Amino acid sequence: MSVGRVLEHANGVTGPTGVTGVASLKALIPHRFPMLLVDRVLEVEPGDRIVCLKAVTCNEPWYQQLPDDTPDSGYAYPTALLVESWCQSAALLAAWDQPREVVADQVALFGGISGIQVHGPVLPGDLLRHEVRISRALEGTWFFEGTTTTADGRQVLVVESVMTALRPSSVLMPPAREQDSGAEAPGVKVPV
């Protein structure tokens, strides 16, 4: 199956070169503005690997409070967001070939991350290419590894291992509480 066909299978719509855009990403992961940090899927081999793009711009919310005299180095993309963007690519790979009705009720839970290496700053204008591979898969749980490079070939992130699990969103709901009966707790006086 070609990459373009795989992309079409996953979202029903492809771009002119077989890329998957934002509308399709929103069908797979719950992230929205300002925390949807993947712009496109370029390649995917379900159950194996994915390549995603993130364009960093100076119009992102985390730059809005910087004073006008901030030097270029002050616009370094936050490392936590760089890692989050890569992890969203991993979540897309985990959800890619799951049935829509299953994905709609699932959340990606990240359970651990190790071996993170950041190699230099990412600045507005950089186009990030996240390459994510599944290194191990168990029932509903995946271990990922990969890298992020800029359009000019600079490697800015290496990830040795990230663990994620797709679970029903209902497991995150707090247990139902009993309705307040109006009775006072033992030893507690309620003023009237």
mmCIF file of C-alpha atoms in Angstrom:
data_model
loop_
_atom_site.group_PDB
_atom_site.id
_atom_site.type_symbol
_atom_site.label_atom_id
_atom_site.label_comp_id
_atom_site.label_asym_id
_atom_site.label_seq_id
_atom_site.Cartn_x
_atom_site.Cartn_y
_atom_site.Cartn_z
ATOM 1 C CA MET A 1 0.000 0.000 0.000
ATOM 2 C CA SER A 2 1.502 3.371 -0.963
ATOM 3 C CA VAL A 3 1.870 6.198 1.514
ATOM 4 C CA GLY A 4 -0.792 8.244 -0.281
ATOM 5 C CA ARG A 5 -3.219 5.320 -0.096
ATOM 6 C CA VAL A 6 -2.469 4.816 3.603
ATOM 7 C CA LEU A 7 -3.136 8.488 4.262
ATOM 8 C CA GLU A 8 -6.403 8.293 2.351
ATOM 9 C CA HIS A 9 -7.465 5.193 4.290
ATOM 10 C CA ALA A 10 -6.857 6.897 7.624
ATOM 11 C CA ASN A 11 -8.709 10.142 7.038
ATOM 12 C CA GLY A 12 -10.740 9.911 3.862
ATOM 13 C CA VAL A 13 -9.060 12.958 2.296
ATOM 14 C CA THR A 14 -5.586 13.558 0.956
ATOM 15 C CA GLY A 15 -3.774 16.665 -0.158
ATOM 16 C CA PRO A 16 -2.253 16.996 -3.617
ATOM 17 C CA THR A 17 0.864 15.076 -2.557
ATOM 18 C CA GLY A 18 -0.780 12.645 -0.157
ATOM 19 C CA VAL A 19 -0.207 14.703 2.971
ATOM 20 C CA THR A 20 -2.658 14.782 5.844
ATOM 21 C CA GLY A 21 -3.652 18.177 7.220
ATOM 22 C CA VAL A 22 -5.005 19.596 10.445
ATOM 23 C CA ALA A 23 -8.660 18.559 10.026
ATOM 24 C CA SER A 24 -7.646 14.923 9.777
ATOM 25 C CA LEU A 25 -5.280 15.201 12.744
ATOM 26 C CA LYS A 26 -8.125 16.505 14.896
ATOM 27 C CA ALA A 27 -10.052 13.316 14.154
ATOM 28 C CA LEU A 28 -7.226 11.254 15.659
ATOM 29 C CA ILE A 29 -6.014 13.220 18.686
ATOM 30 C CA PRO A 30 -7.915 15.559 21.038
ATOM 31 C CA HIS A 31 -5.433 18.460 20.958
ATOM 32 C CA ARG A 32 -6.690 21.862 19.816
ATOM 33 C CA PHE A 33 -5.376 25.438 19.678
ATOM 34 C CA PRO A 34 -3.025 26.385 21.173
ATOM 35 C CA MET A 35 -1.766 22.886 21.962
ATOM 36 C CA LEU A 36 -2.174 21.118 18.616
ATOM 37 C CA LEU A 37 1.536 21.037 17.788
ATOM 38 C CA VAL A 38 1.558 18.965 14.592
ATOM 39 C CA ASP A 39 0.636 20.561 11.268
ATOM 40 C CA ARG A 40 0.901 17.668 8.811
ATOM 41 C CA VAL A 41 1.577 13.989 8.398
ATOM 42 C CA LEU A 42 3.896 13.394 5.450
ATOM 43 C CA GLU A 43 4.402 9.649 5.648
ATOM 44 C CA VAL A 44 2.965 6.818 7.675
ATOM 45 C CA GLU A 45 3.429 3.089 7.812
ATOM 46 C CA PRO A 46 0.765 2.005 10.324
ATOM 47 C CA GLY A 47 2.199 -0.061 13.140
ATOM 48 C CA ASP A 48 5.748 1.004 12.253
ATOM 49 C CA ARG A 49 6.592 4.676 11.631
ATOM 50 C CA ILE A 50 5.300 8.186 10.947
ATOM 51 C CA VAL A 51 6.824 11.451 9.694
ATOM 52 C CA CYS A 52 5.114 14.690 10.778
ATOM 53 C CA LEU A 53 5.772 18.403 10.303
ATOM 54 C CA LYS A 54 5.476 21.302 12.738
ATOM 55 C CA ALA A 55 6.066 24.858 11.514
ATOM 56 C CA VAL A 56 7.306 27.141 14.296
ATOM 57 C CA THR A 57 6.148 30.755 13.917
ATOM 58 C CA CYS A 58 6.558 33.916 15.979
ATOM 59 C CA ASN A 59 2.757 34.179 16.156
ATOM 60 C CA GLU A 60 2.433 31.315 18.645
ATOM 61 C CA PRO A 61 0.976 32.226 22.053
ATOM 62 C CA TRP A 62 4.188 31.523 24.017
ATOM 63 C CA TYR A 63 5.934 34.409 22.241
ATOM 64 C CA GLN A 64 3.231 37.049 22.736
ATOM 65 C CA GLN A 65 4.482 38.428 26.066
ATOM 66 C CA LEU A 66 8.063 38.946 24.881
ATOM 67 C CA PRO A 67 9.078 42.613 24.724
ATOM 68 C CA ASP A 68 9.920 44.103 21.329
ATOM 69 C CA ASP A 69 13.624 44.313 22.190
ATOM 70 C CA THR A 70 13.942 40.554 22.827
ATOM 71 C CA PRO A 71 16.954 39.189 20.913
ATOM 72 C CA ASP A 72 16.483 36.288 18.490
ATOM 73 C CA SER A 73 17.876 33.876 21.094
ATOM 74 C CA GLY A 74 14.958 34.831 23.373
ATOM 75 C CA TYR A 75 12.590 33.267 20.848
ATOM 76 C CA ALA A 76 13.930 29.742 21.378
ATOM 77 C CA TYR A 77 10.997 27.351 21.143
ATOM 78 C CA PRO A 78 10.268 25.903 24.606
ATOM 79 C CA THR A 79 11.855 22.458 24.984
ATOM 80 C CA ALA A 80 8.709 21.087 26.638
ATOM 81 C CA LEU A 81 6.700 22.040 23.532
ATOM 82 C CA LEU A 82 9.297 20.509 21.205
ATOM 83 C CA VAL A 83 8.981 17.218 23.095
ATOM 84 C CA GLU A 84 5.164 17.544 23.231
ATOM 85 C CA SER A 85 5.025 18.058 19.460
ATOM 86 C CA TRP A 86 7.111 14.902 18.921
ATOM 87 C CA CYS A 87 4.872 12.994 21.369
ATOM 88 C CA GLN A 88 1.750 14.128 19.501
ATOM 89 C CA SER A 89 3.287 12.560 16.390
ATOM 90 C CA ALA A 90 3.689 9.332 18.384
ATOM 91 C CA ALA A 91 0.039 9.535 19.488
ATOM 92 C CA LEU A 92 -1.000 9.931 15.842
ATOM 93 C CA LEU A 93 0.925 6.776 14.944
ATOM 94 C CA ALA A 94 -0.700 4.863 17.816
ATOM 95 C CA ALA A 95 -4.195 5.985 16.766
ATOM 96 C CA TRP A 96 -3.656 5.834 13.002
ATOM 97 C CA ASP A 97 -5.159 2.475 12.132
ATOM 98 C CA GLN A 98 -7.652 2.302 14.995
ATOM 99 C CA PRO A 99 -11.347 2.453 14.009
ATOM 100 C CA ARG A 100 -12.782 6.008 14.273
ATOM 101 C CA GLU A 101 -15.431 5.007 16.791
ATOM 102 C CA VAL A 102 -12.707 3.555 19.030
ATOM 103 C CA VAL A 103 -10.383 6.572 18.706
ATOM 104 C CA ALA A 104 -13.237 8.968 19.500
ATOM 105 C CA ASP A 105 -13.433 7.558 23.031
ATOM 106 C CA GLN A 106 -9.691 7.087 23.609
ATOM 107 C CA VAL A 107 -7.003 9.221 25.194
ATOM 108 C CA ALA A 108 -3.269 8.789 24.758
ATOM 109 C CA LEU A 109 -1.604 8.490 28.150
ATOM 110 C CA PHE A 110 2.136 9.034 28.235
ATOM 111 C CA GLY A 111 3.644 6.917 30.975
ATOM 112 C CA GLY A 112 7.347 7.528 30.676
ATOM 113 C CA ILE A 113 10.067 9.185 28.672
ATOM 114 C CA SER A 114 13.810 8.602 28.736
ATOM 115 C CA GLY A 115 16.932 9.402 26.799
ATOM 116 C CA ILE A 116 15.899 12.861 25.623
ATOM 117 C CA GLN A 117 18.695 14.830 23.956
ATOM 118 C CA VAL A 118 18.161 18.406 22.767
ATOM 119 C CA HIS A 119 20.770 19.664 20.302
ATOM 120 C CA GLY A 120 20.468 23.420 19.965
ATOM 121 C CA PRO A 121 17.607 25.886 19.762
ATOM 122 C CA VAL A 122 14.532 25.829 17.563
ATOM 123 C CA LEU A 123 13.482 29.304 16.427
ATOM 124 C CA PRO A 124 10.519 30.841 14.605
ATOM 125 C CA GLY A 125 10.863 30.010 10.928
ATOM 126 C CA ASP A 126 12.120 26.483 11.596
ATOM 127 C CA LEU A 127 10.188 23.640 10.012
ATOM 128 C CA LEU A 128 10.415 20.600 12.278
ATOM 129 C CA ARG A 129 10.371 17.086 10.856
ATOM 130 C CA HIS A 130 9.435 14.525 13.511
ATOM 131 C CA GLU A 131 10.353 10.941 12.677
ATOM 132 C CA VAL A 132 8.780 8.444 15.078
ATOM 133 C CA ARG A 133 9.178 4.668 15.074
ATOM 134 C CA ILE A 134 7.519 2.000 17.183
ATOM 135 C CA SER A 135 10.253 0.068 18.963
ATOM 136 C CA ARG A 136 7.876 -2.243 20.840
ATOM 137 C CA ALA A 137 4.117 -2.776 20.929
ATOM 138 C CA LEU A 138 1.919 -4.551 23.448
ATOM 139 C CA GLU A 139 -1.869 -4.662 23.660
ATOM 140 C CA GLY A 140 -2.862 -0.967 23.512
ATOM 141 C CA THR A 141 0.602 0.182 24.645
ATOM 142 C CA TRP A 142 3.529 1.339 22.518
ATOM 143 C CA PHE A 143 7.158 2.282 22.994
ATOM 144 C CA PHE A 144 8.441 4.869 20.527
ATOM 145 C CA GLU A 145 11.838 6.221 19.511
ATOM 146 C CA GLY A 146 12.936 8.804 16.992
ATOM 147 C CA THR A 147 14.310 12.198 16.104
ATOM 148 C CA THR A 148 13.417 15.716 15.079
ATOM 149 C CA THR A 149 15.360 17.623 12.439
ATOM 150 C CA THR A 150 14.909 21.062 10.917
ATOM 151 C CA ALA A 151 14.406 21.656 7.190
ATOM 152 C CA ASP A 152 18.123 22.476 6.869
ATOM 153 C CA GLY A 153 19.035 19.064 8.317
ATOM 154 C CA ARG A 154 19.980 20.059 11.884
ATOM 155 C CA GLN A 155 19.081 17.350 14.371
ATOM 156 C CA VAL A 156 17.444 19.136 17.310
ATOM 157 C CA LEU A 157 15.914 16.253 19.270
ATOM 158 C CA VAL A 158 16.668 12.587 19.908
ATOM 159 C CA VAL A 159 14.173 10.459 21.832
ATOM 160 C CA GLU A 160 15.371 7.055 23.015
ATOM 161 C CA SER A 161 12.077 5.912 24.517
ATOM 162 C CA VAL A 162 8.551 7.166 25.108
ATOM 163 C CA MET A 163 5.781 4.902 26.371
ATOM 164 C CA THR A 164 2.160 5.644 25.591
ATOM 165 C CA ALA A 165 -1.091 3.769 25.989
ATOM 166 C CA LEU A 166 -4.470 4.351 24.375
ATOM 167 C CA ARG A 167 -7.182 3.952 26.986
ATOM 168 C CA PRO A 168 -10.913 4.731 27.122
ATOM 169 C CA SER A 169 -11.504 8.283 28.332
ATOM 170 C CA SER A 170 -13.902 6.906 30.947
ATOM 171 C CA VAL A 171 -10.946 5.550 32.960
ATOM 172 C CA LEU A 172 -9.951 9.152 33.655
ATOM 173 C CA MET A 173 -13.305 10.144 35.103
ATOM 174 C CA PRO A 174 -13.418 10.417 38.897
ATOM 175 C CA PRO A 175 -15.594 7.816 40.593
ATOM 176 C CA ALA A 176 -19.209 8.879 41.022
ATOM 177 C CA ARG A 177 -19.864 10.436 44.415
ATOM 178 C CA GLU A 178 -22.920 9.744 46.439
ATOM 179 C CA GLN A 179 -25.372 12.611 46.537
ATOM 180 C CA ASP A 180 -25.183 14.826 49.617
ATOM 181 C CA SER A 181 -27.960 13.653 51.909
ATOM 182 C CA GLY A 182 -27.963 16.881 53.865
ATOM 183 C CA ALA A 183 -27.055 15.084 57.081
ATOM 184 C CA GLU A 184 -24.182 16.378 59.152
ATOM 185 C CA ALA A 185 -21.032 14.319 59.394
ATOM 186 C CA PRO A 186 -20.492 12.759 62.838
ATOM 187 C CA GLY A 187 -18.961 15.286 65.220
ATOM 188 C CA VAL A 188 -19.471 18.233 62.845
ATOM 189 C CA LYS A 189 -21.893 21.014 63.734
ATOM 190 C CA VAL A 190 -23.192 23.157 60.919
ATOM 191 C CA PRO A 191 -24.070 26.708 62.034
ATOM 192 C CA VAL A 192 -27.570 27.894 61.246
#
